[in-house]
Short mmCIF file of C-alpha atoms in Angstrom, two decimals:
data_model
loop_
_atom_site.label_atom_id
_atom_site.label_comp_id
_atom_site.label_asym_id
_atom_site.label_seq_id
_atom_site.Cartn_x
_atom_site.Cartn_y
_atom_site.Cartn_z
CA UNK K 24 -18.36 -11.88 20.48
CA UNK K 25 -14.78 -10.49 20.21
CA UNK K 26 -13.54 -12.68 17.68
CA UNK K 27 -16.44 -11.94 15.11
CA UNK K 28 -15.91 -7.99 15.79
CA UNK K 29 -12.42 -8.83 14.79
CA UNK K 30 -13.09 -10.56 11.91
CA UNK K 31 -15.60 -8.00 10.93
CA UNK K 32 -13.02 -5.24 11.30
CA UNK K 33 -10.43 -7.04 9.72
CA UNK K 34 -13.01 -7.20 6.42
CA UNK K 35 -13.71 -3.68 6.69
CA UNK K 36 -10.12 -2.48 6.70
CA UNK K 37 -9.37 -5.25 4.03
CA UNK K 38 -11.95 -3.26 1.67
CA UNK K 39 -10.54 -0.06 2.55
CA UNK K 40 -7.05 -1.13 1.38
CA UNK K 41 -8.49 -2.68 -1.75
CA UNK K 42 -10.10 0.66 -2.55
CA UNK K 43 -6.78 2.63 -1.91
CA UNK K 44 -4.18 0.17 -3.27
CA UNK K 45 -5.94 -1.02 -6.33
CA UNK K 46 -9.30 0.60 -7.49
CA UNK K 47 -8.19 4.36 -7.06
CA UNK K 48 -4.80 3.70 -8.88
CA UNK K 49 -6.31 2.17 -11.62
CA UNK K 50 -9.30 4.27 -12.12
CA UNK K 51 -6.59 7.30 -12.09
CA UNK K 52 -4.28 5.63 -14.78
CA UNK K 53 -7.02 4.78 -16.92
CA UNK K 54 -8.37 8.12 -16.78
CA UNK K 55 -4.86 9.90 -17.62
CA UNK K 56 -4.30 7.25 -20.29
CA UNK K 57 -7.47 8.37 -22.22
CA UNK K 58 -6.78 12.38 -21.46
CA UNK K 59 -7.37 15.19 -23.69
CA UNK K 60 -5.05 18.20 -23.63
CA UNK K 61 -6.46 21.17 -25.78
CA UNK K 62 -8.35 18.74 -27.91
CA UNK K 63 -5.42 16.45 -28.68
CA UNK K 64 -5.38 13.04 -27.17
CA UNK K 65 -2.41 12.16 -24.72
CA UNK K 66 -1.68 8.53 -24.89
CA UNK K 67 0.21 6.33 -22.53
CA UNK K 68 1.97 3.44 -24.32
CA UNK K 69 0.08 0.26 -23.82
CA UNK K 70 3.08 -1.74 -22.27
CA UNK K 71 3.73 0.91 -19.73
CA UNK K 72 0.00 0.90 -19.15
CA UNK K 73 -0.02 -3.09 -18.43
CA UNK K 74 2.90 -3.12 -16.32
CA UNK K 75 1.64 -0.32 -13.90
CA UNK K 76 -1.68 -2.11 -13.60
CA UNK K 77 -0.03 -5.72 -13.19
CA UNK K 78 2.21 -4.44 -10.03
CA UNK K 79 -0.62 -2.31 -8.73
CA UNK K 80 -2.99 -5.12 -8.65
CA UNK K 81 -0.55 -7.59 -7.53
CA UNK K 82 1.08 -5.91 -4.43
CA UNK K 83 -2.55 -4.26 -3.70
CA UNK K 84 -3.94 -7.72 -3.17
CA UNK K 85 -1.08 -8.71 -0.83
CA UNK K 86 -1.40 -5.29 1.01
CA UNK K 87 -5.30 -6.03 1.74
CA UNK K 88 -4.83 -9.64 2.73
CA UNK K 89 -1.85 -8.46 5.21
CA UNK K 90 -4.43 -5.68 6.53
CA UNK K 91 -7.10 -8.25 6.95
CA UNK K 92 -4.76 -10.25 8.98
CA UNK K 93 -3.61 -7.25 10.71
CA UNK K 94 -6.80 -5.87 11.97
CA UNK K 95 -8.80 -8.86 12.72
CA UNK K 96 -5.58 -9.88 15.37
CA UNK K 97 -6.10 -8.82 19.04
CA UNK K 98 -4.67 -5.41 19.99
CA UNK K 99 -0.92 -5.65 21.59
CA UNK K 100 -0.65 -9.34 20.32
CA UNK K 101 2.55 -10.66 18.70
CA UNK K 102 0.36 -11.98 15.55
CA UNK K 103 -0.52 -8.24 15.22
CA UNK K 104 2.68 -7.05 15.32
CA UNK K 105 4.03 -9.53 13.04
CA UNK K 106 1.10 -8.91 10.42
CA UNK K 107 1.78 -5.12 10.86
CA UNK K 108 5.61 -5.17 10.37
CA UNK K 109 4.69 -7.47 6.92
CA UNK K 110 2.17 -5.09 5.91
CA UNK K 111 4.51 -1.93 6.10
CA UNK K 112 6.98 -4.17 4.28
CA UNK K 113 4.88 -4.75 1.55
CA UNK K 114 3.53 -1.30 1.37
CA UNK K 115 7.22 -0.21 0.74
CA UNK K 116 7.50 -3.04 -1.97
CA UNK K 117 4.19 -1.30 -3.43
CA UNK K 118 5.64 2.13 -3.51
CA UNK K 119 8.92 0.80 -4.74
CA UNK K 120 7.00 -1.00 -7.50
CA UNK K 121 5.67 2.28 -8.91
CA UNK K 122 9.13 3.07 -9.77
CA UNK K 123 10.09 -0.30 -11.71
CA UNK K 124 6.60 -0.61 -13.11
CA UNK K 125 7.41 2.98 -14.93
CA UNK K 126 4.77 4.76 -12.97
CA UNK K 127 7.22 7.63 -11.88
CA UNK K 128 8.40 8.25 -15.17
CA UNK K 129 5.23 8.61 -17.30
CA UNK K 130 5.55 9.38 -20.82
CA UNK K 131 2.87 10.81 -22.54
CA UNK K 132 2.55 11.14 -26.26
CA UNK K 133 0.72 14.25 -28.06
CA UNK K 134 -0.58 13.10 -31.32
CA UNK K 135 0.84 15.04 -34.17
CA UNK K 136 2.66 17.71 -31.65
CA UNK K 137 5.28 15.72 -29.36
CA UNK K 138 5.41 14.28 -26.20
CA UNK K 139 6.28 15.24 -22.80
CA UNK K 140 7.32 13.40 -19.33
CA UNK K 141 6.55 13.34 -15.72
CA UNK K 142 9.04 12.28 -12.74
CA UNK K 143 7.92 11.43 -9.48
CA UNK K 144 10.92 9.38 -8.59
CA UNK K 145 11.56 12.12 -5.59
CA UNK K 146 8.28 11.87 -4.19
CA UNK K 147 8.47 8.20 -3.95
CA UNK K 148 11.87 8.16 -2.07
CA UNK K 149 10.40 10.31 0.48
CA UNK K 150 7.35 7.93 1.05
CA UNK K 151 10.26 5.19 1.37
CA UNK K 152 11.83 7.32 4.22
CA UNK K 153 8.48 7.47 6.23
CA UNK K 154 8.07 3.93 5.84
CA UNK K 155 11.69 3.35 6.80
CA UNK K 156 10.71 5.09 10.23
CA UNK K 157 7.48 2.87 10.37
CA UNK K 158 9.20 -0.30 9.91
CA UNK K 159 11.55 0.42 12.98
CA UNK K 160 8.73 1.49 14.97
CA UNK K 161 6.53 -2.26 14.03
CA UNK K 162 10.24 -4.04 14.99
CA UNK K 163 10.13 -2.12 18.26
CA UNK K 164 6.13 -3.02 18.69
CA UNK K 165 6.99 -6.68 18.34
CA UNK K 166 10.11 -6.61 20.50
CA UNK K 167 7.48 -4.98 23.17
CA UNK K 168 4.74 -7.05 22.79
CA UNK K 169 6.99 -10.03 23.21
CA UNK K 170 8.97 -8.92 26.42
CA UNK K 171 5.84 -7.79 28.20
CA UNK K 172 3.76 -10.87 26.79
CA UNK K 173 2.57 -12.06 30.12
CA UNK K 174 1.62 -8.64 31.63
CA UNK K 175 -0.38 -7.78 28.29
CA UNK K 176 -2.26 -11.05 28.76
CA UNK K 177 -2.82 -10.22 32.53
CA UNK K 178 -4.31 -6.89 31.65
CA UNK K 179 -6.43 -8.61 28.90
CA UNK K 180 -7.95 -10.94 31.01
CA UNK K 181 -8.76 -8.42 33.23
CA UNK K 182 -10.58 -6.49 31.03
CA UNK K 183 -12.80 -9.29 30.36
#
């Protein structure tokens, strides 16, 4: 019964990650793309929009698949530690892709008025700093799970 529960848990977390890494950003950028300010339409350039959507979707799918494998693995297992590390690394790439896809510097064109730009690069760097500490924590977890492997297995068997 434990394996089925882990699989269901993996699917639930993968679905949550799909919503947060793909659905919400795509809907947000679609909303921004067709926004009006004081009656004037704001237009996000088509090429910028396509780049943003491509990278958000591609890396969002990878993150969601890593989330499935991470959360469907047994607790305190080396497999879970490895997939958690891979997931944090891919999350870092996901955040970094916002910078290179053009999502951190958004140029809006207000028809017949001009344009304005929104720059979020510093916020992305703060998130990457947090992910750096998460990477260190996940590497420590893998080392801990590897060193205490026998003890963790004994405790797992006692719990059954």
